[in-house]
Coordinates of N, CA and C in Angstrom, one line a residue:
M1 N 76.6 90.0 164.2 CA 76.2 89.9 162.8 C 74.9 90.7 162.6
I2 N 74.8 91.6 161.6 CA 73.7 92.4 161.4 C 72.6 91.6 160.7
T3 N 71.4 91.7 161.2 CA 70.3 91.0 160.5 C 69.2 92.0 160.2
L4 N 68.6 91.8 159.0 CA 67.5 92.6 158.5 C 66.3 91.7 158.2
A5 N 66.3 90.6 158.8 CA 65.2 89.6 158.5 C 63.9 90.3 158.7
G6 N 63.0 90.1 157.7 CA 61.6 90.7 157.8 C 61.5 92.1 157.3
K7 N 62.7 92.7 157.0 CA 62.7 94.1 156.5 C 62.5 94.1 155.0
K8 N 61.9 95.2 154.6 CA 61.6 95.4 153.2 C 62.4 96.7 152.7
A9 N 63.2 96.5 151.7 CA 64.1 97.6 151.3 C 64.0 97.9 149.8
L10 N 63.9 99.2 149.5 CA 63.9 99.6 148.1 C 65.3 100.2 147.8
V11 N 65.9 99.6 146.7 CA 67.2 100.0 146.3 C 67.1 100.6 144.9
T12 N 67.5 101.9 144.7 CA 67.4 102.6 143.4 C 68.9 102.7 142.9
G13 N 69.0 102.9 141.6 CA 70.3 103.3 141.1 C 71.2 102.2 140.6
I14 N 70.7 100.9 140.6 CA 71.6 99.9 140.1 C 71.7 100.0 138.5
A15 N 72.9 100.0 138.0 CA 73.1 100.1 136.6 C 73.9 98.9 136.1
N16 N 74.9 98.5 136.8 CA 75.7 97.3 136.5 C 76.4 96.8 137.7
N17 N 77.3 95.8 137.5 CA 77.9 95.2 138.7 C 79.0 96.1 139.3
R18 N 79.2 97.3 138.8 CA 80.1 98.2 139.4 C 79.4 99.3 140.1
S19 N 78.1 99.3 140.1 CA 77.3 100.3 140.8 C 77.4 100.1 142.3
I20 N 77.6 101.2 143.1 CA 77.6 101.1 144.5 C 76.2 100.5 145.0
A21 N 75.2 100.9 144.3 CA 73.8 100.4 144.6 C 73.8 98.9 144.6
W22 N 74.5 98.3 143.6 CA 74.5 96.8 143.5 C 75.1 96.2 144.7
S23 N 76.2 96.7 145.2 CA 76.9 96.2 146.4 C 76.0 96.4 147.6
I24 N 75.3 97.5 147.7 CA 74.4 97.7 148.8 C 73.3 96.7 148.7
A25 N 72.7 96.4 147.6 CA 71.6 95.5 147.4 C 72.1 94.1 147.9
Q26 N 73.3 93.7 147.5 CA 73.9 92.4 147.9 C 74.0 92.3 149.4
Q27 N 74.4 93.3 150.1 CA 74.6 93.3 151.5 C 73.2 93.3 152.2
L28 N 72.3 94.0 151.8 CA 71.0 94.0 152.4 C 70.3 92.6 152.2
H29 N 70.5 92.1 151.0 CA 69.9 90.7 150.8 C 70.6 89.7 151.7
A30 N 71.9 89.8 151.8 CA 72.7 88.8 152.7 C 72.3 88.9 154.1
A31 N 71.8 90.1 154.5 CA 71.4 90.4 155.9 C 69.9 89.9 156.1
G32 N 69.3 89.5 155.1 CA 67.9 89.0 155.2 C 66.8 89.9 154.7
A33 N 67.1 91.0 154.2 CA 66.1 92.0 153.7 C 65.4 91.5 152.4
E34 N 64.2 91.7 152.3 CA 63.4 91.5 151.0 C 63.6 92.7 150.1
L35 N 63.9 92.6 148.9 CA 64.2 93.7 148.0 C 63.2 94.1 147.0
A36 N 63.2 95.4 146.8 CA 62.6 96.0 145.6 C 63.7 96.7 144.9
V37 N 63.9 96.5 143.6 CA 65.0 97.2 142.9 C 64.4 97.9 141.6
T38 N 65.0 99.0 141.2 CA 64.6 99.7 140.1 C 65.6 99.8 139.0
Y39 N 65.2 100.1 137.8 CA 66.1 100.3 136.7 C 65.7 101.5 135.9
L40 N 66.6 102.1 135.2 CA 66.3 103.3 134.4 C 65.8 102.8 133.0
P41 N 64.6 103.1 132.7 CA 64.0 102.7 131.4 C 64.6 103.4 130.3
D42 N 64.8 102.7 129.2 CA 65.2 103.4 127.9 C 64.6 102.7 126.8
E43 N 64.6 103.3 125.6 CA 63.8 102.8 124.5 C 64.2 101.4 124.1
K44 N 65.5 101.1 124.2 CA 65.9 99.8 123.8 C 65.9 98.7 124.9
G45 N 65.6 99.1 126.1 CA 65.5 98.2 127.2 C 66.8 97.6 127.7
R46 N 67.9 98.4 127.4 CA 69.2 97.9 127.7 C 69.4 97.7 129.2
F47 N 69.1 98.8 130.0 CA 69.2 98.7 131.4 C 68.3 97.7 132.1
E48 N 67.1 97.6 131.6 CA 66.2 96.6 132.2 C 66.8 95.2 132.1
G49 N 67.3 94.8 130.9 CA 67.8 93.5 130.8 C 69.0 93.2 131.6
K50 N 69.9 94.2 131.6 CA 71.2 94.0 132.4 C 70.9 94.0 133.9
V51 N 70.0 94.9 134.4 CA 69.7 94.9 135.8 C 68.9 93.7 136.2
R52 N 68.0 93.2 135.4 CA 67.2 92.0 135.7 C 68.1 90.8 135.9
E53 N 69.0 90.6 134.9 CA 69.9 89.5 135.0 C 70.9 89.6 136.2
L54 N 71.4 90.8 136.4 CA 72.3 91.0 137.5 C 71.6 90.7 138.9
T55 N 70.4 91.2 139.1 CA 69.8 91.1 140.4 C 69.0 89.8 140.6
E56 N 68.9 88.9 139.5 CA 68.1 87.7 139.6 C 68.5 86.8 140.8
P57 N 69.8 86.7 141.1 CA 70.2 85.9 142.3 C 69.7 86.4 143.6
L58 N 69.3 87.7 143.7 CA 68.8 88.3 144.9 C 67.3 88.1 145.0
S59 N 66.7 87.6 144.0 CA 65.2 87.3 144.0 C 64.4 88.5 144.4
P60 N 64.5 89.7 143.8 CA 63.8 90.9 144.2 C 62.3 90.6 144.1
T61 N 61.5 91.0 145.1 CA 60.1 90.8 145.0 C 59.5 91.8 144.0
I62 N 60.0 93.0 143.9 CA 59.6 94.1 143.0 C 60.7 94.5 142.1
F63 N 60.4 94.6 140.8 CA 61.4 95.0 139.8 C 60.7 96.0 139.0
A64 N 61.0 97.3 139.0 CA 60.2 98.3 138.4 C 61.0 99.4 137.7
P65 N 60.5 100.0 136.7 CA 61.2 101.1 136.0 C 61.1 102.4 136.9
L66 N 62.2 103.2 136.9 CA 62.1 104.4 137.6 C 63.0 105.5 137.0
D67 N 62.4 106.4 136.3 CA 63.1 107.7 135.9 C 62.5 108.7 136.8
V68 N 63.3 109.3 137.7 CA 62.8 110.2 138.7 C 62.4 111.5 138.2
R69 N 62.6 111.7 136.9 CA 62.0 113.0 136.3 C 60.5 112.7 135.9
N70 N 60.1 111.5 136.1 CA 58.7 111.1 135.7 C 57.9 110.8 136.9
D71 N 57.0 111.7 137.3 CA 56.2 111.6 138.5 C 55.3 110.3 138.4
D72 N 54.8 110.0 137.2 CA 54.0 108.8 137.1 C 54.7 107.6 137.4
Q73 N 56.0 107.5 137.1 CA 56.8 106.3 137.4 C 57.1 106.2 138.9
I74 N 57.3 107.4 139.5 CA 57.5 107.4 141.0 C 56.2 106.9 141.7
N75 N 55.1 107.5 141.2 CA 53.8 107.1 141.8 C 53.5 105.6 141.6
G76 N 53.8 105.1 140.4 CA 53.6 103.7 140.1 C 54.4 102.8 140.9
L77 N 55.7 103.2 141.1 CA 56.6 102.3 142.0 C 56.0 102.2 143.4
F78 N 55.6 103.3 144.0 CA 55.2 103.2 145.4 C 53.8 102.6 145.5
D79 N 53.0 102.8 144.4 CA 51.7 102.0 144.4 C 51.9 100.5 144.4
T80 N 52.9 100.1 143.7 CA 53.3 98.7 143.7 C 53.8 98.2 145.0
I81 N 54.6 99.0 145.6 CA 55.1 98.7 147.0 C 54.0 98.6 148.0
A82 N 53.1 99.6 147.9 CA 52.0 99.6 148.9 C 51.1 98.3 148.6
E83 N 50.9 98.0 147.4 CA 50.0 96.8 147.1 C 50.6 95.5 147.5
K84 N 51.9 95.3 147.2 CA 52.6 94.0 147.5 C 53.1 93.9 148.9
W85 N 53.5 95.0 149.5 CA 54.1 94.9 150.8 C 53.3 95.6 151.9
G86 N 52.7 96.7 151.5 CA 51.9 97.5 152.5 C 52.8 98.4 153.4
S87 N 54.1 98.2 153.4 CA 55.0 99.0 154.2 C 56.4 99.0 153.6
L88 N 57.3 99.8 154.1 CA 58.6 99.9 153.6 C 59.5 100.2 154.8
D89 N 60.6 99.6 155.0 CA 61.5 99.8 156.1 C 62.8 100.5 155.7
I90 N 63.3 100.4 154.5 CA 64.5 100.9 154.1 C 64.4 101.5 152.7
L91 N 64.9 102.7 152.5 CA 65.0 103.4 151.2 C 66.5 103.7 150.9
I92 N 67.0 103.2 149.8 CA 68.4 103.5 149.4 C 68.3 104.4 148.1
H93 N 68.8 105.6 148.2 CA 68.8 106.6 147.1 C 70.2 106.7 146.6
C94 N 70.4 106.1 145.4 CA 71.7 106.1 144.7 C 71.5 106.7 143.3
L95 N 71.0 107.9 143.2 CA 70.7 108.5 141.9 C 71.4 109.8 141.7
A96 N 72.1 110.0 140.6 CA 72.8 111.2 140.3 C 73.0 111.3 138.8
F97 N 72.9 112.5 138.2 CA 73.2 112.6 136.8 C 73.4 114.1 136.5
A98 N 74.4 114.3 135.6 CA 74.6 115.7 135.0 C 75.2 115.5 133.6
N99 N 74.9 116.4 132.8 CA 75.4 116.4 131.4 C 77.0 116.4 131.5
R100 N 77.6 115.6 130.7 CA 79.1 115.5 130.7 C 79.7 116.9 130.5
E101 N 79.1 117.8 129.6 CA 79.7 119.1 129.4 C 79.6 120.0 130.6
D102 N 78.6 119.7 131.5 CA 78.5 120.6 132.7 C 79.4 120.1 133.8
L103 N 80.0 118.9 133.6 CA 81.0 118.5 134.6 C 82.4 119.0 134.2
S104 N 82.6 119.1 132.9 CA 84.0 119.4 132.4 C 84.2 120.9 132.1
S105 N 83.1 121.6 131.9 CA 83.2 123.0 131.5 C 83.5 123.9 132.7
A106 N 83.8 125.1 132.5 CA 84.0 126.1 133.6 C 82.6 126.3 134.3
F107 N 82.7 126.4 135.6 CA 81.4 126.5 136.3 C 80.6 127.7 135.9
T108 N 81.3 128.8 135.5 CA 80.5 130.0 135.0 C 79.9 129.8 133.6
D109 N 80.2 128.7 133.0 CA 79.6 128.4 131.7 C 78.4 127.5 131.7
I110 N 78.0 127.0 132.9 CA 76.9 126.1 133.1 C 75.6 126.8 132.7
K111 N 74.8 126.1 131.9 CA 73.5 126.7 131.5 C 72.4 126.3 132.5
R112 N 71.4 127.1 132.5 CA 70.2 126.9 133.4 C 69.7 125.4 133.2
E113 N 69.6 125.0 132.0 CA 69.0 123.7 131.8 C 69.8 122.6 132.4
G114 N 71.1 122.7 132.2 CA 72.0 121.7 132.8 C 72.1 121.7 134.3
Y115 N 72.0 122.9 134.8 CA 72.0 123.0 136.3 C 70.7 122.4 136.9
S116 N 69.6 122.7 136.2 CA 68.3 122.2 136.7 C 68.2 120.7 136.6
L117 N 68.8 120.2 135.5 CA 68.7 118.7 135.3 C 69.5 118.0 136.4
A118 N 70.7 118.5 136.7 CA 71.6 117.9 137.8 C 70.9 118.0 139.1
M119 N 70.3 119.1 139.4 CA 69.6 119.3 140.7 C 68.3 118.4 140.8
D120 N 67.6 118.3 139.7 CA 66.4 117.5 139.7 C 66.7 116.0 139.9
V121 N 67.6 115.4 139.1 CA 67.9 114.0 139.2 C 68.7 113.7 140.5
S122 N 69.7 114.5 140.9 CA 70.6 114.2 141.9 C 70.2 114.6 143.3
A123 N 69.3 115.7 143.4 CA 69.0 116.2 144.7 C 67.4 116.1 145.0
F124 N 66.7 116.7 144.1 CA 65.2 116.8 144.3 C 64.6 115.3 144.3
S125 N 65.2 114.4 143.6 CA 64.7 113.1 143.5 C 64.6 112.4 144.9
M126 N 65.5 112.8 145.8 CA 65.5 112.3 147.2 C 64.2 112.7 147.9
I127 N 63.9 114.0 147.7 CA 62.7 114.5 148.3 C 61.4 113.8 147.7
A128 N 61.4 113.7 146.4 CA 60.3 113.1 145.7 C 60.1 111.6 146.2
L129 N 61.2 110.9 146.4 CA 61.0 109.5 146.8 C 60.6 109.5 148.3
C130 N 61.1 110.4 149.1 CA 60.8 110.4 150.5 C 59.3 110.8 150.7
Q131 N 58.8 111.6 149.9 CA 57.4 112.0 149.9 C 56.5 110.8 149.8
K132 N 56.9 109.9 149.0 CA 56.1 108.6 148.8 C 56.4 107.5 149.8
A133 N 57.7 107.5 150.2 CA 58.1 106.4 151.1 C 57.7 106.6 152.5
A134 N 57.8 107.8 153.0 CA 57.5 108.1 154.4 C 56.2 107.6 154.9
P135 N 55.1 107.8 154.1 CA 53.8 107.3 154.6 C 53.7 105.7 154.8
L136 N 54.7 105.0 154.1 CA 54.7 103.6 154.3 C 55.7 103.1 155.3
M137 N 56.4 104.1 156.0 CA 57.4 103.7 156.9 C 57.0 103.9 158.4
A138 N 57.4 102.9 159.2 CA 57.1 103.0 160.6 C 58.3 103.5 161.4
A139 N 58.2 103.7 162.7 CA 59.3 104.0 163.5 C 60.4 103.0 163.4
G140 N 61.6 103.5 163.3 CA 62.8 102.6 163.1 C 63.2 102.4 161.7
S141 N 62.5 103.0 160.7 CA 62.9 102.9 159.3 C 64.1 103.8 159.0
S142 N 64.7 103.5 157.9 CA 66.0 104.2 157.6 C 66.0 104.5 156.1
I143 N 66.5 105.8 155.8 CA 66.7 106.3 154.5 C 68.2 106.6 154.4
V144 N 68.8 106.1 153.3 CA 70.3 106.4 153.1 C 70.5 106.9 151.7
T145 N 71.3 107.9 151.5 CA 71.6 108.4 150.2 C 73.2 108.4 150.1
L146 N 73.7 108.6 148.8 CA 75.1 108.6 148.6 C 75.5 110.0 148.1
T147 N 76.6 110.5 148.7 CA 77.2 111.8 148.3 C 78.7 111.7 148.1
Y148 N 79.3 112.8 148.0 CA 80.8 112.9 147.7 C 81.3 114.2 148.2
I149 N 82.6 114.1 148.5 CA 83.3 115.3 149.2 C 83.3 116.5 148.3
G150 N 83.0 116.3 147.0 CA 82.9 117.5 146.1 C 81.8 118.4 146.5
S151 N 81.0 118.0 147.4 CA 79.9 118.9 147.9 C 80.5 120.0 148.8
V152 N 81.6 119.8 149.4 CA 82.2 120.8 150.4 C 83.6 121.2 150.0
R153 N 84.2 120.5 149.0 CA 85.5 120.9 148.5 C 85.4 121.0 147.0
V154 N 86.2 121.9 146.4 CA 86.3 122.0 144.9 C 87.1 120.9 144.4
M155 N 86.5 120.0 143.6 CA 87.1 118.8 143.1 C 87.1 119.0 141.6
E156 N 88.3 118.9 141.0 CA 88.4 119.1 139.5 C 87.6 118.1 138.7
G157 N 86.8 118.7 137.8 CA 86.0 117.9 136.9 C 84.6 117.5 137.5
Y158 N 84.3 118.0 138.7 CA 83.1 117.6 139.4 C 82.0 118.6 139.1
G159 N 82.4 119.9 138.9 CA 81.5 120.9 138.4 C 80.1 121.0 139.1
V160 N 79.1 120.9 138.2 CA 77.7 121.1 138.7 C 77.3 120.1 139.7
M161 N 77.9 118.9 139.6 CA 77.6 117.8 140.6 C 77.9 118.2 142.0
G162 N 79.0 119.0 142.2 CA 79.3 119.4 143.5 C 78.2 120.2 144.1
A163 N 77.6 121.1 143.3 CA 76.4 121.9 143.8 C 75.2 121.0 144.1
A164 N 75.0 120.0 143.2 CA 73.9 119.1 143.4 C 74.1 118.3 144.7
K165 N 75.3 117.8 144.9 CA 75.6 117.0 146.1 C 75.5 117.9 147.4
A166 N 75.8 119.1 147.3 CA 75.7 120.0 148.5 C 74.2 120.2 148.8
A167 N 73.3 120.3 147.8 CA 71.9 120.3 148.0 C 71.4 119.0 148.6
L168 N 71.9 117.9 148.1 CA 71.5 116.6 148.6 C 71.8 116.5 150.1
E169 N 73.0 116.9 150.5 CA 73.3 116.9 151.9 C 72.4 117.8 152.7
A170 N 72.1 118.9 152.2 CA 71.1 119.8 152.9 C 69.8 119.1 153.0
N171 N 69.3 118.4 151.9 CA 68.1 117.7 152.0 C 68.1 116.6 153.1
T172 N 69.3 116.0 153.2 CA 69.4 114.9 154.2 C 69.2 115.5 155.6
R173 N 69.7 116.6 155.9 CA 69.5 117.2 157.3 C 68.1 117.6 157.5
Y174 N 67.5 118.3 156.5 CA 66.1 118.8 156.7 C 65.1 117.6 156.7
L175 N 65.3 116.6 155.9 CA 64.5 115.4 156.0 C 64.6 114.7 157.3
A176 N 65.9 114.6 157.8 CA 66.1 113.9 159.1 C 65.4 114.7 160.2
S177 N 65.4 116.0 160.1 CA 64.7 116.8 161.2 C 63.2 116.5 161.1
E178 N 62.6 116.6 159.9 CA 61.2 116.4 159.8 C 60.7 115.0 160.0
L179 N 61.4 114.0 159.4 CA 61.0 112.6 159.6 C 61.3 112.0 160.9
G180 N 62.2 112.7 161.6 CA 62.6 112.3 163.0 C 61.3 112.3 163.9
L181 N 60.3 113.1 163.6 CA 59.1 113.1 164.3 C 58.4 111.7 164.3
K182 N 58.7 111.0 163.2 CA 58.1 109.7 163.0 C 59.1 108.6 163.4
E183 N 60.3 109.0 163.9 CA 61.4 108.1 164.2 C 61.9 107.4 163.0
I184 N 61.9 108.1 161.9 CA 62.6 107.6 160.6 C 63.9 108.3 160.5
R185 N 65.0 107.6 160.3 CA 66.3 108.2 160.3 C 66.7 108.4 158.8
V186 N 67.4 109.5 158.6 CA 67.9 109.9 157.2 C 69.4 110.2 157.3
N187 N 70.2 109.5 156.6 CA 71.6 109.8 156.6 C 72.2 109.7 155.2
A188 N 73.4 110.1 155.0 CA 74.2 110.1 153.8 C 75.5 109.4 154.0
V189 N 76.0 108.6 153.0 CA 77.3 108.1 153.0 C 78.1 108.8 152.0
S190 N 79.2 109.5 152.4 CA 80.1 110.2 151.5 C 81.2 109.2 151.1
A191 N 81.1 108.6 149.9 CA 82.1 107.6 149.5 C 83.3 108.3 148.8
G192 N 84.5 107.7 148.9 CA 85.6 108.1 148.1 C 85.3 107.7 146.7
P193 N 86.2 108.2 145.7 CA 86.0 107.9 144.3 C 86.1 106.4 144.0
I194 N 85.1 105.9 143.3 CA 85.1 104.5 142.9 C 84.8 104.4 141.4
R195 N 85.3 103.4 140.7 CA 85.1 103.3 139.3 C 83.6 102.7 139.0
T196 N 82.7 103.7 138.8 CA 81.3 103.3 138.5 C 80.9 103.9 137.2
L197 N 79.7 103.6 136.7 CA 79.3 104.1 135.5 C 79.1 105.7 135.6
A198 N 78.6 106.1 136.7 CA 78.4 107.6 136.9 C 79.7 108.3 137.0
A199 N 80.7 107.6 137.6 CA 82.0 108.3 137.7 C 82.8 108.3 136.4
S200 N 82.3 107.6 135.4 CA 83.1 107.6 134.1 C 83.0 108.9 133.4
A201 N 82.0 109.8 133.9 CA 81.8 111.1 133.2 C 82.9 112.0 133.7
V202 N 83.6 111.7 134.8 CA 84.7 112.6 135.2 C 86.0 111.8 135.1
N203 N 87.1 112.4 135.4 CA 88.4 111.8 135.3 C 88.7 110.9 136.5
I204 N 88.0 109.8 136.6 CA 87.9 109.0 137.8 C 89.3 108.4 138.1
H205 N 90.0 108.0 137.1 CA 91.3 107.4 137.4 C 92.3 108.3 138.1
E206 N 92.3 109.5 137.6 CA 93.2 110.5 138.2 C 92.7 110.8 139.7
A207 N 91.4 110.9 139.8 CA 90.8 111.2 141.1 C 91.1 110.1 142.1
I208 N 91.0 108.9 141.7 CA 91.4 107.7 142.6 C 92.9 107.8 143.0
H209 N 93.7 108.0 142.0 CA 95.2 108.1 142.3 C 95.5 109.2 143.3
K210 N 94.9 110.4 143.1 CA 95.1 111.5 144.0 C 94.6 111.2 145.4
T211 N 93.5 110.5 145.5 CA 92.9 110.2 146.7 C 93.7 109.2 147.5
E212 N 94.2 108.2 146.8 CA 95.1 107.2 147.4 C 96.3 107.8 148.0
E213 N 96.9 108.7 147.3 CA 98.1 109.4 147.8 C 97.8 110.3 149.0
A214 N 96.6 110.9 149.0 CA 96.3 111.9 150.1 C 95.6 111.3 151.2
S215 N 95.0 110.1 151.1 CA 94.2 109.6 152.2 C 95.1 109.1 153.4
A216 N 94.4 109.0 154.5 CA 95.1 108.5 155.7 C 95.6 107.0 155.5
L217 N 94.8 106.2 154.9 CA 95.1 104.8 154.7 C 95.9 104.5 153.4
K218 N 96.1 105.5 152.6 CA 96.9 105.4 151.4 C 96.3 104.4 150.4
R219 N 95.0 104.3 150.3 CA 94.4 103.5 149.4 C 93.0 104.0 149.1
S220 N 92.3 103.5 148.1 CA 91.0 103.9 147.8 C 90.0 102.9 148.4
V221 N 88.8 103.4 148.6 CA 87.7 102.6 149.2 C 87.1 101.7 148.2
T222 N 86.5 100.6 148.6 CA 85.9 99.6 147.7 C 84.4 99.8 147.8
Q223 N 83.7 99.3 146.8 CA 82.2 99.3 146.8 C 81.7 98.6 148.0
M224 N 82.2 97.5 148.4 CA 81.7 96.7 149.5 C 81.9 97.4 150.8
E225 N 82.9 98.2 150.9 CA 83.1 99.0 152.2 C 82.0 100.0 152.3
V226 N 81.7 100.7 151.2 CA 80.6 101.6 151.2 C 79.3 100.9 151.5
A227 N 79.1 99.7 150.9 CA 77.9 99.0 151.2 C 77.8 98.5 152.6
N228 N 78.9 98.2 153.3 CA 78.9 97.8 154.7 C 78.5 99.0 155.6
A229 N 79.0 100.2 155.2 CA 78.6 101.3 156.0 C 77.1 101.6 155.9
T230 N 76.6 101.4 154.7 CA 75.2 101.6 154.4 C 74.3 100.6 155.2
L231 N 74.8 99.4 155.2 CA 74.1 98.3 155.9 C 74.0 98.7 157.4
F232 N 75.1 99.2 158.0 CA 75.2 99.7 159.4 C 74.1 100.7 159.6
L233 N 74.0 101.7 158.7 CA 73.0 102.8 158.9 C 71.6 102.3 158.7
C234 N 71.4 101.2 158.1 CA 70.0 100.6 158.0 C 69.7 99.7 159.1
S235 N 70.6 99.4 160.0 CA 70.4 98.4 161.1 C 70.1 99.0 162.4
D236 N 69.8 98.2 163.4 CA 69.5 98.6 164.7 C 70.8 99.0 165.5
L237 N 71.9 98.9 164.9 CA 73.2 99.3 165.5 C 73.4 100.8 165.4
S238 N 72.5 101.5 164.6 CA 72.7 102.9 164.3 C 71.4 103.7 164.7
T239 N 70.7 103.3 165.7 CA 69.4 103.8 166.0 C 69.4 105.3 166.5
A240 N 70.6 105.8 166.9 CA 70.7 107.1 167.4 C 71.4 108.0 166.4
I241 N 71.6 107.5 165.2 CA 72.3 108.3 164.2 C 71.3 108.8 163.1
T242 N 71.2 110.1 162.9 CA 70.4 110.6 161.8 C 70.8 112.0 161.5
G243 N 70.6 112.4 160.2 CA 71.0 113.7 159.7 C 72.5 113.8 159.5
Q244 N 73.2 112.7 159.5 CA 74.7 112.7 159.4 C 75.2 112.4 158.0
I245 N 76.4 112.9 157.7 CA 77.2 112.6 156.5 C 78.3 111.7 157.0
L246 N 78.3 110.4 156.7 CA 79.3 109.5 157.1 C 80.3 109.3 156.0
Y247 N 81.5 109.8 156.3 CA 82.6 109.6 155.3 C 83.2 108.2 155.3
V248 N 83.2 107.6 154.1 CA 83.8 106.3 154.0 C 84.8 106.5 152.8
D249 N 85.9 107.0 153.1 CA 86.9 107.4 152.1 C 88.3 107.2 152.5
C250 N 88.6 106.2 153.4 CA 89.9 105.9 153.8 C 90.6 107.1 154.4
G251 N 89.9 108.0 155.0 CA 90.4 109.1 155.7 C 90.8 110.3 154.8
F252 N 90.4 110.3 153.6 CA 90.8 111.4 152.7 C 90.2 112.7 153.2
S253 N 89.0 112.7 153.7 CA 88.4 113.9 154.2 C 89.0 114.6 155.4
I254 N 89.8 113.9 156.1 CA 90.4 114.5 157.3 C 91.8 115.1 157.1
M255 N 92.3 114.8 155.9 CA 93.7 115.3 155.6 C 93.7 116.7 155.0
G256 N 94.7 117.5 155.3 CA 94.8 118.8 154.8 C 95.3 118.8 153.4
G257 N 95.3 120.0 152.8 CA 95.9 120.1 151.4 C 94.8 119.8 150.4

């Protein structure tokens, strides 16, 4: 049984009970980790209320707003972590966004603004968080992000997000190389398609059906299976694993065609 007793984990990207980040938070909590969770602030406070109610059973020590386009919010989050905890053992990066039209339009029609937005939120945000997290992390700490096979294969309807995820995976390798000097591990989990809020921007139902037909196990992956893989990467069972993209997709990535 994996135990994270005494560990402090920051989980970003929880939007609702279908978020992969939510399943990850549940598994980290069940393993004994103390949690900090974030929500995306909006004028009406919709996400704050939903995420607060959802995560209440996990008793997060820190509950903070985080729009990764806002440096003040990033700084404020880590100032709070430093003040309340003094250290951080686990960082979970589950953040991605692109304008709907940039996902569905021809790739050659993507505008500079849309491309930059997708890269900023989906890829640079990992660097921005690691810049603040790394000074709080000791040897043995772990950073995990989420990616998708659209980074290396053309997937219909994924558009600009494929480019953003490719950048995110490159970030994972370069951060792993640099932070490895402090014995901090950095990895990515490449999950198969799951019905999440973020996935609603693409034709997720068709993607899931195609994946089930083409995967080695002939089914789609579940949120909890992705969370279990993430838990493994945060544990002492994976101390020699860094800079890797771990596919959790029922074998879809190994199949031809």
